[in-house]
């Protein structure tokens, strides 16, 4: 529960869901991280993380997947809400470049972050892409929700004010 966010309705059952991040989880890699999808229900308690409908597991050592988690609304226009899960120290784009994994609605079970539906990778060493995110807003008026990704260190080794990337929703 390092990070917790409303996920929207990821499974399409009419109930709001929840996503939780556990960036120091060691399921696939040391401090690879994980995120858990908890489905909304009417009535009693959920039953803990073992009862999570889905677990997205980080496969990059020290990547810290789940550092930030966010419901991003319906990014692909299929009627199900989608998730963004940050791994700000992921080495996919170089040491500490960071990455944001987009996971589309309808997921279930345990999946590797390497199988995400899309990945936005920081463009420089130590960029730390995904240190902050926001989603669920339609910035360009096309009817699809978009994702804003914070990149606190946008240039390799230089003092920089950082930056952000706006990723526009795209139909499936």
Tab-separated table of N, CA, C and O in Angstrom, residues 35-161:
chain	number	residue	atom	x	y	z
A	35	UNK	N	1.921	-4.280	-8.360
A	35	UNK	CA	0.675	-3.535	-8.153
A	35	UNK	C	-0.444	-4.544	-8.074
A	35	UNK	O	-0.412	-5.590	-8.744
A	36	UNK	N	-1.426	-4.250	-7.254
A	36	UNK	CA	-2.541	-5.153	-7.011
A	36	UNK	C	-3.852	-4.461	-7.371
A	36	UNK	O	-4.069	-3.313	-6.980
A	37	UNK	N	-4.714	-5.168	-8.092
A	37	UNK	CA	-6.042	-4.675	-8.421
A	37	UNK	C	-7.044	-5.328	-7.481
A	37	UNK	O	-7.166	-6.552	-7.442
A	38	UNK	N	-7.743	-4.510	-6.729
A	38	UNK	CA	-8.774	-4.980	-5.813
A	38	UNK	C	-10.116	-4.553	-6.407
A	38	UNK	O	-10.366	-3.364	-6.606
A	39	UNK	N	-10.957	-5.530	-6.705
A	39	UNK	CA	-12.244	-5.236	-7.317
A	39	UNK	C	-13.241	-4.764	-6.278
A	39	UNK	O	-13.301	-5.299	-5.171
A	40	UNK	N	-14.034	-3.765	-6.653
A	40	UNK	CA	-15.081	-3.260	-5.775
A	40	UNK	C	-16.214	-4.262	-5.676
A	40	UNK	O	-16.480	-5.017	-6.604
A	41	UNK	N	-16.841	-4.300	-4.536
A	41	UNK	CA	-17.948	-5.228	-4.309
A	41	UNK	C	-18.910	-4.609	-3.313
A	41	UNK	O	-18.536	-3.745	-2.522
A	42	UNK	N	-20.109	-5.070	-3.337
A	42	UNK	CA	-21.096	-4.639	-2.358
A	42	UNK	C	-20.999	-5.588	-1.172
A	42	UNK	O	-20.972	-6.799	-1.345
A	43	UNK	N	-20.877	-5.053	0.039
A	43	UNK	CA	-20.872	-5.915	1.208
A	43	UNK	C	-19.545	-5.952	1.921
A	43	UNK	O	-18.824	-4.981	1.971
A	44	UNK	N	-19.183	-7.129	2.423
A	44	UNK	CA	-18.101	-7.357	3.362
A	44	UNK	C	-16.717	-7.018	2.889
A	44	UNK	O	-16.508	-6.511	1.802
A	45	UNK	N	-15.728	-7.344	3.737
A	45	UNK	CA	-14.331	-7.020	3.453
A	45	UNK	C	-13.795	-7.803	2.263
A	45	UNK	O	-14.306	-8.857	1.901
A	46	UNK	N	-12.738	-7.264	1.669
A	46	UNK	CA	-12.151	-7.835	0.459
A	46	UNK	C	-11.391	-9.126	0.741
A	46	UNK	O	-11.474	-10.070	-0.021
A	47	UNK	N	-10.608	-9.195	1.804
A	47	UNK	CA	-9.876	-10.415	2.119
A	47	UNK	C	-8.372	-10.311	1.956
A	47	UNK	O	-7.688	-11.310	1.973
A	48	UNK	N	-7.828	-9.140	1.776
A	48	UNK	CA	-6.386	-8.961	1.692
A	48	UNK	C	-5.847	-9.102	0.281
A	48	UNK	O	-6.564	-9.408	-0.672
A	49	UNK	N	-4.540	-8.892	0.143
A	49	UNK	CA	-3.896	-8.916	-1.168
A	49	UNK	C	-3.926	-10.284	-1.820
A	49	UNK	O	-3.886	-10.391	-3.046
A	50	UNK	N	-4.019	-11.337	-1.033
A	50	UNK	CA	-4.110	-12.680	-1.619
A	50	UNK	C	-5.387	-12.835	-2.439
A	50	UNK	O	-5.437	-13.644	-3.364
A	51	UNK	N	-6.394	-12.024	-2.132
A	51	UNK	CA	-7.661	-12.088	-2.858
A	51	UNK	C	-7.726	-11.080	-4.009
A	51	UNK	O	-8.769	-10.913	-4.625
A	52	UNK	N	-6.601	-10.427	-4.314
A	52	UNK	CA	-6.590	-9.447	-5.407
A	52	UNK	C	-6.970	-10.114	-6.719
A	52	UNK	O	-6.580	-11.250	-6.993
A	53	UNK	N	-7.735	-9.403	-7.537
A	53	UNK	CA	-8.158	-9.937	-8.832
A	53	UNK	C	-6.994	-10.039	-9.803
A	53	UNK	O	-6.974	-10.906	-10.672
A	54	UNK	N	-6.008	-9.143	-9.636
A	54	UNK	CA	-4.837	-9.165	-10.518
A	54	UNK	C	-3.625	-8.642	-9.765
A	54	UNK	O	-3.744	-7.807	-8.869
A	55	UNK	N	-2.459	-9.158	-10.149
A	55	UNK	CA	-1.178	-8.666	-9.617
A	55	UNK	C	-0.270	-8.452	-10.812
A	55	UNK	O	-0.048	-9.365	-11.606
A	56	UNK	N	0.242	-7.237	-10.949
A	56	UNK	CA	1.192	-6.909	-11.998
A	56	UNK	C	2.554	-6.882	-11.327
A	56	UNK	O	2.779	-6.122	-10.386
A	57	UNK	N	3.472	-7.710	-11.798
A	57	UNK	CA	4.750	-7.929	-11.121
A	57	UNK	C	5.901	-7.299	-11.903
A	57	UNK	O	6.050	-7.532	-13.103
A	58	UNK	N	6.705	-6.514	-11.198
A	58	UNK	CA	7.878	-5.895	-11.811
A	58	UNK	C	8.988	-6.906	-12.019
A	58	UNK	O	9.315	-7.669	-11.120
A	59	UNK	N	9.572	-6.896	-13.214
A	59	UNK	CA	10.615	-7.869	-13.560
A	59	UNK	C	11.999	-7.242	-13.640
A	59	UNK	O	12.962	-7.905	-13.994
A	60	UNK	N	12.148	-5.947	-13.301
A	60	UNK	CA	13.433	-5.266	-13.361
A	60	UNK	C	13.929	-5.015	-11.941
A	60	UNK	O	13.260	-4.329	-11.167
A	61	UNK	N	15.080	-5.545	-11.584
A	61	UNK	CA	15.636	-5.333	-10.244
A	61	UNK	C	15.738	-3.836	-9.960
A	61	UNK	O	16.170	-3.059	-10.820
A	62	UNK	N	15.312	-3.450	-8.781
A	62	UNK	CA	15.356	-2.070	-8.303
A	62	UNK	C	14.497	-1.108	-9.123
A	62	UNK	O	14.649	0.107	-9.016
A	63	UNK	N	13.577	-1.609	-9.926
A	63	UNK	CA	12.721	-0.751	-10.746
A	63	UNK	C	11.638	-0.042	-9.967
A	63	UNK	O	11.148	0.998	-10.355
A	64	UNK	N	11.215	-0.627	-8.837
A	64	UNK	CA	10.194	-0.055	-7.953
A	64	UNK	C	8.830	0.108	-8.623
A	64	UNK	O	8.133	1.108	-8.430
A	65	UNK	N	8.410	-0.889	-9.400
A	65	UNK	CA	7.076	-0.861	-9.994
A	65	UNK	C	6.042	-0.722	-8.882
A	65	UNK	O	6.101	-1.427	-7.882
A	66	UNK	N	5.121	0.190	-9.049
A	66	UNK	CA	4.107	0.445	-8.031
A	66	UNK	C	4.416	1.654	-7.178
A	66	UNK	O	3.654	1.998	-6.281
A	67	UNK	N	5.525	2.341	-7.449
A	67	UNK	CA	5.876	3.563	-6.715
A	67	UNK	C	4.728	4.567	-6.798
A	67	UNK	O	4.388	5.223	-5.829
A	68	UNK	N	4.129	4.674	-7.974
A	68	UNK	CA	2.913	5.452	-8.159
A	68	UNK	C	1.969	4.613	-9.008
A	68	UNK	O	2.402	3.927	-9.937
A	69	UNK	N	0.716	4.625	-8.666
A	69	UNK	CA	-0.317	3.900	-9.416
A	69	UNK	C	-1.455	4.881	-9.680
A	69	UNK	O	-1.681	5.798	-8.893
A	70	UNK	N	-2.131	4.669	-10.789
A	70	UNK	CA	-3.195	5.604	-11.129
A	70	UNK	C	-4.218	4.941	-12.030
A	70	UNK	O	-3.853	4.246	-12.974
A	71	UNK	N	-5.486	5.157	-11.745
A	71	UNK	CA	-6.527	4.830	-12.697
A	71	UNK	C	-6.530	5.926	-13.743
A	71	UNK	O	-6.506	7.103	-13.401
A	72	UNK	N	-6.518	5.573	-15.017
A	72	UNK	CA	-6.407	6.583	-16.063
A	72	UNK	C	-7.693	6.720	-16.873
A	72	UNK	O	-7.693	7.290	-17.955
A	73	UNK	N	-8.808	6.194	-16.359
A	73	UNK	CA	-10.044	6.256	-17.123
A	73	UNK	C	-9.984	5.278	-18.287
A	73	UNK	O	-9.215	4.323	-18.290
A	74	UNK	N	-10.795	5.525	-19.284
A	74	UNK	CA	-10.853	4.636	-20.450
A	74	UNK	C	-9.901	5.145	-21.521
A	74	UNK	O	-10.267	5.904	-22.408
A	75	UNK	N	-8.667	4.718	-21.463
A	75	UNK	CA	-7.594	5.175	-22.349
A	75	UNK	C	-7.785	4.680	-23.781
A	75	UNK	O	-7.408	5.348	-24.726
A	76	UNK	N	-8.376	3.485	-23.934
A	76	UNK	CA	-8.460	2.876	-25.269
A	76	UNK	C	-9.870	2.797	-25.848
A	76	UNK	O	-10.064	2.243	-26.935
A	77	UNK	N	-10.864	3.330	-25.154
A	77	UNK	CA	-12.207	3.410	-25.692
A	77	UNK	C	-12.991	2.116	-25.720
A	77	UNK	O	-13.982	2.001	-26.438
A	78	UNK	N	-12.601	1.119	-24.902
A	78	UNK	CA	-13.311	-0.164	-24.917
A	78	UNK	C	-14.406	-0.268	-23.852
A	78	UNK	O	-15.040	-1.302	-23.716
A	79	UNK	N	-14.603	0.808	-23.087
A	79	UNK	CA	-15.633	0.801	-22.052
A	79	UNK	C	-15.143	0.358	-20.687
A	79	UNK	O	-15.886	0.423	-19.716
A	80	UNK	N	-13.894	-0.103	-20.579
A	80	UNK	CA	-13.302	-0.496	-19.290
A	80	UNK	C	-12.219	0.507	-18.920
A	80	UNK	O	-11.465	0.983	-19.781
A	81	UNK	N	-12.120	0.815	-17.624
A	81	UNK	CA	-11.077	1.726	-17.176
A	81	UNK	C	-9.729	1.006	-17.147
A	81	UNK	O	-9.655	-0.213	-16.996
A	82	UNK	N	-8.661	1.790	-17.287
A	82	UNK	CA	-7.313	1.264	-17.447
A	82	UNK	C	-6.405	1.795	-16.341
A	82	UNK	O	-6.763	2.730	-15.625
A	83	UNK	N	-5.219	1.196	-16.202
A	83	UNK	CA	-4.292	1.524	-15.117
A	83	UNK	C	-2.940	1.969	-15.658
A	83	UNK	O	-2.460	1.440	-16.658
A	84	UNK	N	-2.316	2.908	-14.951
A	84	UNK	CA	-0.923	3.282	-15.192
A	84	UNK	C	-0.154	2.939	-13.927
A	84	UNK	O	-0.573	3.283	-12.818
A	85	UNK	N	0.976	2.249	-14.101
A	85	UNK	CA	1.776	1.805	-12.966
A	85	UNK	C	3.217	2.230	-13.225
A	85	UNK	O	3.829	1.827	-14.219
A	86	UNK	N	3.761	3.052	-12.328
A	86	UNK	CA	5.090	3.613	-12.529
A	86	UNK	C	6.172	2.753	-11.898
A	86	UNK	O	5.990	2.174	-10.829
A	87	UNK	N	7.306	2.703	-12.591
A	87	UNK	CA	8.540	2.093	-12.094
A	87	UNK	C	9.640	3.129	-12.325
A	87	UNK	O	10.386	3.052	-13.298
A	88	UNK	N	9.756	4.150	-11.451
A	88	UNK	CA	10.614	5.296	-11.733
A	88	UNK	C	12.110	5.008	-11.763
A	88	UNK	O	12.872	5.838	-12.253
A	89	UNK	N	12.540	3.846	-11.291
A	89	UNK	CA	13.962	3.504	-11.369
A	89	UNK	C	14.218	2.378	-12.362
A	89	UNK	O	15.323	1.829	-12.411
A	90	UNK	N	13.244	2.053	-13.178
A	90	UNK	CA	13.421	1.014	-14.192
A	90	UNK	C	14.593	1.377	-15.098
A	90	UNK	O	14.827	2.548	-15.418
A	91	UNK	N	15.306	0.357	-15.530
A	91	UNK	CA	16.461	0.575	-16.404
A	91	UNK	C	16.157	0.293	-17.877
A	91	UNK	O	17.071	0.153	-18.686
A	92	UNK	N	14.876	0.244	-18.236
A	92	UNK	CA	14.519	-0.034	-19.634
A	92	UNK	C	15.126	0.979	-20.603
A	92	UNK	O	15.494	0.636	-21.709
A	93	UNK	N	15.213	2.251	-20.215
A	93	UNK	CA	15.784	3.289	-21.078
A	93	UNK	C	17.151	3.737	-20.615
A	93	UNK	O	17.636	4.780	-21.031
A	94	UNK	N	17.791	2.987	-19.759
A	94	UNK	CA	19.068	3.344	-19.164
A	94	UNK	C	18.898	3.370	-17.652
A	94	UNK	O	17.785	3.414	-17.145
A	95	UNK	N	19.977	3.359	-16.932
A	95	UNK	CA	19.941	3.292	-15.478
A	95	UNK	C	19.096	4.421	-14.889
A	95	UNK	O	19.386	5.600	-15.087
A	96	UNK	N	18.013	4.046	-14.199
A	96	UNK	CA	17.160	5.017	-13.545
A	96	UNK	C	16.310	5.860	-14.488
A	96	UNK	O	15.754	6.866	-14.078
A	97	UNK	N	16.190	5.477	-15.740
A	97	UNK	CA	15.392	6.254	-16.700
A	97	UNK	C	13.916	6.256	-16.326
A	97	UNK	O	13.209	7.224	-16.561
A	98	UNK	N	13.448	5.158	-15.740
A	98	UNK	CA	12.053	5.053	-15.341
A	98	UNK	C	11.163	4.583	-16.474
A	98	UNK	O	11.528	4.649	-17.652
A	99	UNK	N	9.990	4.098	-16.085
A	99	UNK	CA	9.020	3.623	-17.070
A	99	UNK	C	7.632	3.672	-16.453
A	99	UNK	O	7.468	3.563	-15.240
A	100	UNK	N	6.641	3.846	-17.305
A	100	UNK	CA	5.238	3.774	-16.893
A	100	UNK	C	4.582	2.698	-17.736
A	100	UNK	O	4.648	2.728	-18.970
A	101	UNK	N	3.986	1.736	-17.049
A	101	UNK	CA	3.320	0.612	-17.713
A	101	UNK	C	1.828	0.892	-17.773
A	101	UNK	O	1.209	1.172	-16.754
A	102	UNK	N	1.263	0.811	-18.963
A	102	UNK	CA	-0.173	0.951	-19.158
A	102	UNK	C	-0.768	-0.443	-19.248
A	102	UNK	O	-0.332	-1.267	-20.055
A	103	UNK	N	-1.727	-0.707	-18.378
A	103	UNK	CA	-2.385	-2.013	-18.337
A	103	UNK	C	-3.868	-1.762	-18.604
A	103	UNK	O	-4.525	-1.040	-17.848
A	104	UNK	N	-4.377	-2.345	-19.677
A	104	UNK	CA	-5.755	-2.109	-20.080
A	104	UNK	C	-6.722	-2.929	-19.244
A	104	UNK	O	-6.378	-3.999	-18.745
A	105	UNK	N	-7.949	-2.439	-19.107
A	105	UNK	CA	-8.979	-3.076	-18.305
A	105	UNK	C	-9.264	-4.499	-18.742
A	105	UNK	O	-8.949	-4.919	-19.849
A	106	UNK	N	-9.865	-5.252	-17.815
A	106	UNK	CA	-10.200	-6.647	-18.079
A	106	UNK	C	-9.130	-7.619	-17.650
A	106	UNK	O	-9.274	-8.817	-17.850
A	107	UNK	N	-8.053	-7.150	-17.023
A	107	UNK	CA	-6.975	-8.048	-16.625
A	107	UNK	C	-7.377	-8.885	-15.416
A	107	UNK	O	-8.247	-8.502	-14.639
A	108	UNK	N	-6.744	-10.039	-15.281
A	108	UNK	CA	-6.984	-10.931	-14.142
A	108	UNK	C	-5.763	-11.811	-13.947
A	108	UNK	O	-4.999	-12.053	-14.880
A	109	UNK	N	-5.557	-12.264	-12.729
A	109	UNK	CA	-4.446	-13.156	-12.418
A	109	UNK	C	-3.138	-12.403	-12.271
A	109	UNK	O	-3.107	-11.182	-12.184
A	110	UNK	N	-2.046	-13.132	-12.244
A	110	UNK	CA	-0.711	-12.545	-12.120
A	110	UNK	C	-0.100	-12.374	-13.498
A	110	UNK	O	-0.081	-13.317	-14.297
A	111	UNK	N	0.374	-11.165	-13.771
A	111	UNK	CA	1.009	-10.885	-15.056
A	111	UNK	C	2.309	-10.135	-14.820
A	111	UNK	O	2.437	-9.352	-13.883
A	112	UNK	N	3.264	-10.367	-15.682
A	112	UNK	CA	4.544	-9.663	-15.632
A	112	UNK	C	4.363	-8.277	-16.245
A	112	UNK	O	3.680	-8.124	-17.263
A	113	UNK	N	4.977	-7.282	-15.645
A	113	UNK	CA	4.936	-5.937	-16.216
A	113	UNK	C	5.523	-5.930	-17.626
A	113	UNK	O	5.161	-5.076	-18.439
A	114	UNK	N	6.370	-6.904	-17.920
A	114	UNK	CA	6.949	-6.994	-19.259
A	114	UNK	C	5.891	-7.279	-20.319
A	114	UNK	O	6.125	-7.111	-21.512
A	115	UNK	N	4.690	-7.693	-19.900
A	115	UNK	CA	3.590	-7.970	-20.823
A	115	UNK	C	2.552	-6.844	-20.815
A	115	UNK	O	1.429	-7.040	-21.270
A	116	UNK	N	2.925	-5.659	-20.320
A	116	UNK	CA	2.012	-4.522	-20.295
A	116	UNK	C	1.540	-4.205	-21.702
A	116	UNK	O	2.233	-4.467	-22.683
A	117	UNK	N	0.366	-3.596	-21.793
A	117	UNK	CA	-0.186	-3.251	-23.101
A	117	UNK	C	0.613	-2.146	-23.788
A	117	UNK	O	0.661	-2.086	-25.011
A	118	UNK	N	1.236	-1.274	-23.014
A	118	UNK	CA	2.115	-0.232	-23.550
A	118	UNK	C	3.064	0.186	-22.435
A	118	UNK	O	2.736	0.071	-21.253
A	119	UNK	N	4.239	0.666	-22.813
A	119	UNK	CA	5.226	1.149	-21.844
A	119	UNK	C	5.801	2.474	-22.347
A	119	UNK	O	6.242	2.574	-23.490
A	120	UNK	N	5.780	3.489	-21.497
A	120	UNK	CA	6.437	4.756	-21.788
A	120	UNK	C	7.739	4.760	-20.999
A	120	UNK	O	7.728	4.620	-19.775
A	121	UNK	N	8.864	4.875	-21.689
A	121	UNK	CA	10.177	4.768	-21.063
A	121	UNK	C	10.837	6.143	-21.021
A	121	UNK	O	10.783	6.896	-21.999
A	122	UNK	N	11.463	6.461	-19.886
A	122	UNK	CA	12.217	7.707	-19.780
A	122	UNK	C	13.331	7.749	-20.807
A	122	UNK	O	13.945	6.729	-21.117
A	123	UNK	N	13.604	8.928	-21.333
A	123	UNK	CA	14.531	9.058	-22.448
A	123	UNK	C	15.981	9.268	-22.076
A	123	UNK	O	16.812	9.434	-22.962
A	124	UNK	N	16.312	9.286	-20.788
A	124	UNK	CA	17.693	9.534	-20.390
A	124	UNK	C	17.988	8.819	-19.077
A	124	UNK	O	17.082	8.532	-18.296
A	125	UNK	N	19.256	8.561	-18.849
A	125	UNK	CA	19.695	7.986	-17.582
A	125	UNK	C	19.240	8.907	-16.452
A	125	UNK	O	19.323	10.135	-16.563
A	126	UNK	N	18.724	8.325	-15.386
A	126	UNK	CA	18.266	9.041	-14.191
A	126	UNK	C	17.105	10.014	-14.434
A	126	UNK	O	16.876	10.907	-13.636
A	127	UNK	N	16.341	9.832	-15.500
A	127	UNK	CA	15.179	10.695	-15.760
A	127	UNK	C	14.073	10.458	-14.745
A	127	UNK	O	13.312	11.349	-14.419
A	128	UNK	N	13.949	9.229	-14.258
A	128	UNK	CA	12.937	8.837	-13.258
A	128	UNK	C	11.506	9.075	-13.733
A	128	UNK	O	10.657	9.553	-12.986
A	129	UNK	N	11.259	8.733	-14.984
A	129	UNK	CA	9.912	8.881	-15.543
A	129	UNK	C	8.906	8.102	-14.704
A	129	UNK	O	9.148	6.972	-14.313
A	130	UNK	N	7.793	8.723	-14.427
A	130	UNK	CA	6.742	8.081	-13.643
A	130	UNK	C	6.798	8.383	-12.169
A	130	UNK	O	6.009	7.833	-11.402
A	131	UNK	N	7.687	9.261	-11.751
A	131	UNK	CA	7.733	9.621	-10.336
A	131	UNK	C	6.426	10.244	-9.885
A	131	UNK	O	6.094	10.206	-8.709
A	132	UNK	N	5.685	10.801	-10.823
A	132	UNK	CA	4.339	11.318	-10.565
A	132	UNK	C	3.524	11.152	-11.846
A	132	UNK	O	4.079	11.184	-12.941
A	133	UNK	N	2.212	10.937	-11.684
A	133	UNK	CA	1.340	10.759	-12.845
A	133	UNK	C	-0.026	11.351	-12.546
A	133	UNK	O	-0.402	11.535	-11.395
A	134	UNK	N	-0.772	11.596	-13.611
A	134	UNK	CA	-2.177	11.964	-13.499
A	134	UNK	C	-2.867	11.442	-14.743
A	134	UNK	O	-2.273	11.385	-15.825
A	135	UNK	N	-4.100	11.036	-14.606
A	135	UNK	CA	-4.835	10.504	-15.753
A	135	UNK	C	-6.321	10.626	-15.531
A	135	UNK	O	-6.789	11.116	-14.508
A	136	UNK	N	-7.062	10.154	-16.508
A	136	UNK	CA	-8.507	10.185	-16.407
A	136	UNK	C	-9.122	11.471	-16.916
A	136	UNK	O	-10.281	11.758	-16.635
A	137	UNK	N	-8.366	12.254	-17.665
A	137	UNK	CA	-8.867	13.499	-18.234
A	137	UNK	C	-8.667	13.454	-19.749
A	137	UNK	O	-7.657	12.956	-20.230
A	138	UNK	N	-9.595	14.013	-20.485
A	138	UNK	CA	-9.505	14.059	-21.943
A	138	UNK	C	-8.965	15.424	-22.346
A	138	UNK	O	-9.719	16.374	-22.522
A	139	UNK	N	-7.657	15.532	-22.498
A	139	UNK	CA	-7.009	16.818	-22.768
A	139	UNK	C	-7.195	17.292	-24.205
A	139	UNK	O	-7.124	18.492	-24.461
A	140	UNK	N	-7.392	16.389	-25.143
A	140	UNK	CA	-7.472	16.791	-26.544
A	140	UNK	C	-8.882	16.716	-27.127
A	140	UNK	O	-9.078	16.949	-28.320
A	141	UNK	N	-9.882	16.387	-26.309
A	141	UNK	CA	-11.271	16.412	-26.740
A	141	UNK	C	-11.686	15.310	-27.695
A	141	UNK	O	-12.702	15.427	-28.373
A	142	UNK	N	-10.946	14.196	-27.733
A	142	UNK	CA	-11.284	13.113	-28.662
A	142	UNK	C	-12.174	12.036	-28.047
A	142	UNK	O	-12.486	11.041	-28.688
A	143	UNK	N	-12.578	12.224	-26.786
A	143	UNK	CA	-13.437	11.252	-26.125
A	143	UNK	C	-12.692	10.147	-25.402
A	143	UNK	O	-13.305	9.292	-24.769
A	144	UNK	N	-11.362	10.129	-25.484
A	144	UNK	CA	-10.537	9.131	-24.789
A	144	UNK	C	-9.733	9.823	-23.700
A	144	UNK	O	-9.235	10.939	-23.887
A	145	UNK	N	-9.595	9.143	-22.558
A	145	UNK	CA	-8.805	9.704	-21.466
A	145	UNK	C	-7.319	9.625	-21.799
A	145	UNK	O	-6.871	8.752	-22.547
A	146	UNK	N	-6.561	10.563	-21.240
A	146	UNK	CA	-5.137	10.688	-21.517
A	146	UNK	C	-4.332	10.510	-20.228
A	146	UNK	O	-4.892	10.496	-19.133
A	147	UNK	N	-3.025	10.390	-20.365
A	147	UNK	CA	-2.129	10.162	-19.233
A	147	UNK	C	-1.025	11.209	-19.241
A	147	UNK	O	-0.391	11.441	-20.271
A	148	UNK	N	-0.789	11.837	-18.097
A	148	UNK	CA	0.289	12.804	-17.923
A	148	UNK	C	1.344	12.160	-17.029
A	148	UNK	O	1.036	11.689	-15.934
A	149	UNK	N	2.592	12.115	-17.508
A	149	UNK	CA	3.684	11.452	-16.797
A	149	UNK	C	4.743	12.479	-16.420
A	149	UNK	O	5.283	13.179	-17.295
A	150	UNK	N	5.048	12.568	-15.120
A	150	UNK	CA	6.103	13.452	-14.646
A	150	UNK	C	7.475	12.826	-14.848
A	150	UNK	O	7.667	11.634	-14.640
A	151	UNK	N	8.422	13.667	-15.285
A	151	UNK	CA	9.803	13.243	-15.501
A	151	UNK	C	10.686	14.273	-14.791
A	151	UNK	O	11.050	15.293	-15.369
A	152	UNK	N	11.014	14.042	-13.511
A	152	UNK	CA	11.692	15.075	-12.728
A	152	UNK	C	13.100	15.424	-13.194
A	152	UNK	O	13.576	16.521	-12.941
A	153	UNK	N	13.775	14.535	-13.884
A	153	UNK	CA	15.142	14.796	-14.357
A	153	UNK	C	15.199	14.469	-15.841
A	153	UNK	O	15.653	13.407	-16.235
A	154	UNK	N	14.764	15.386	-16.668
A	154	UNK	CA	14.594	15.111	-18.091
A	154	UNK	C	15.892	15.063	-18.885
A	154	UNK	O	15.884	14.649	-20.026
A	155	UNK	N	17.015	15.477	-18.321
A	155	UNK	CA	18.277	15.455	-19.073
A	155	UNK	C	19.332	14.681	-18.304
A	155	UNK	O	19.460	14.815	-17.096
A	156	UNK	N	20.104	13.886	-18.976
A	156	UNK	CA	21.138	13.043	-18.385
A	156	UNK	C	22.247	13.874	-17.753
A	156	UNK	O	22.970	14.572	-18.440
A	157	UNK	N	22.375	13.787	-16.436
A	157	UNK	CA	23.487	14.399	-15.732
A	157	UNK	C	23.438	15.908	-15.616
A	157	UNK	O	24.295	16.506	-15.002
A	158	UNK	N	22.479	16.571	-16.212
A	158	UNK	CA	22.425	18.024	-16.165
A	158	UNK	C	21.405	18.464	-15.114
A	158	UNK	O	20.463	17.754	-14.818
A	159	UNK	N	21.634	19.647	-14.580
A	159	UNK	CA	20.627	20.222	-13.693
A	159	UNK	C	19.487	20.665	-14.589
A	159	UNK	O	19.676	21.395	-15.557
A	160	UNK	N	18.312	20.199	-14.273
A	160	UNK	CA	17.176	20.451	-15.151
A	160	UNK	C	15.917	20.653	-14.325
A	160	UNK	O	15.793	20.092	-13.247
A	161	UNK	N	15.003	21.457	-14.831
A	161	UNK	CA	13.755	21.635	-14.106
A	161	UNK	C	12.807	20.449	-14.264
A	161	UNK	O	11.743	20.433	-13.676
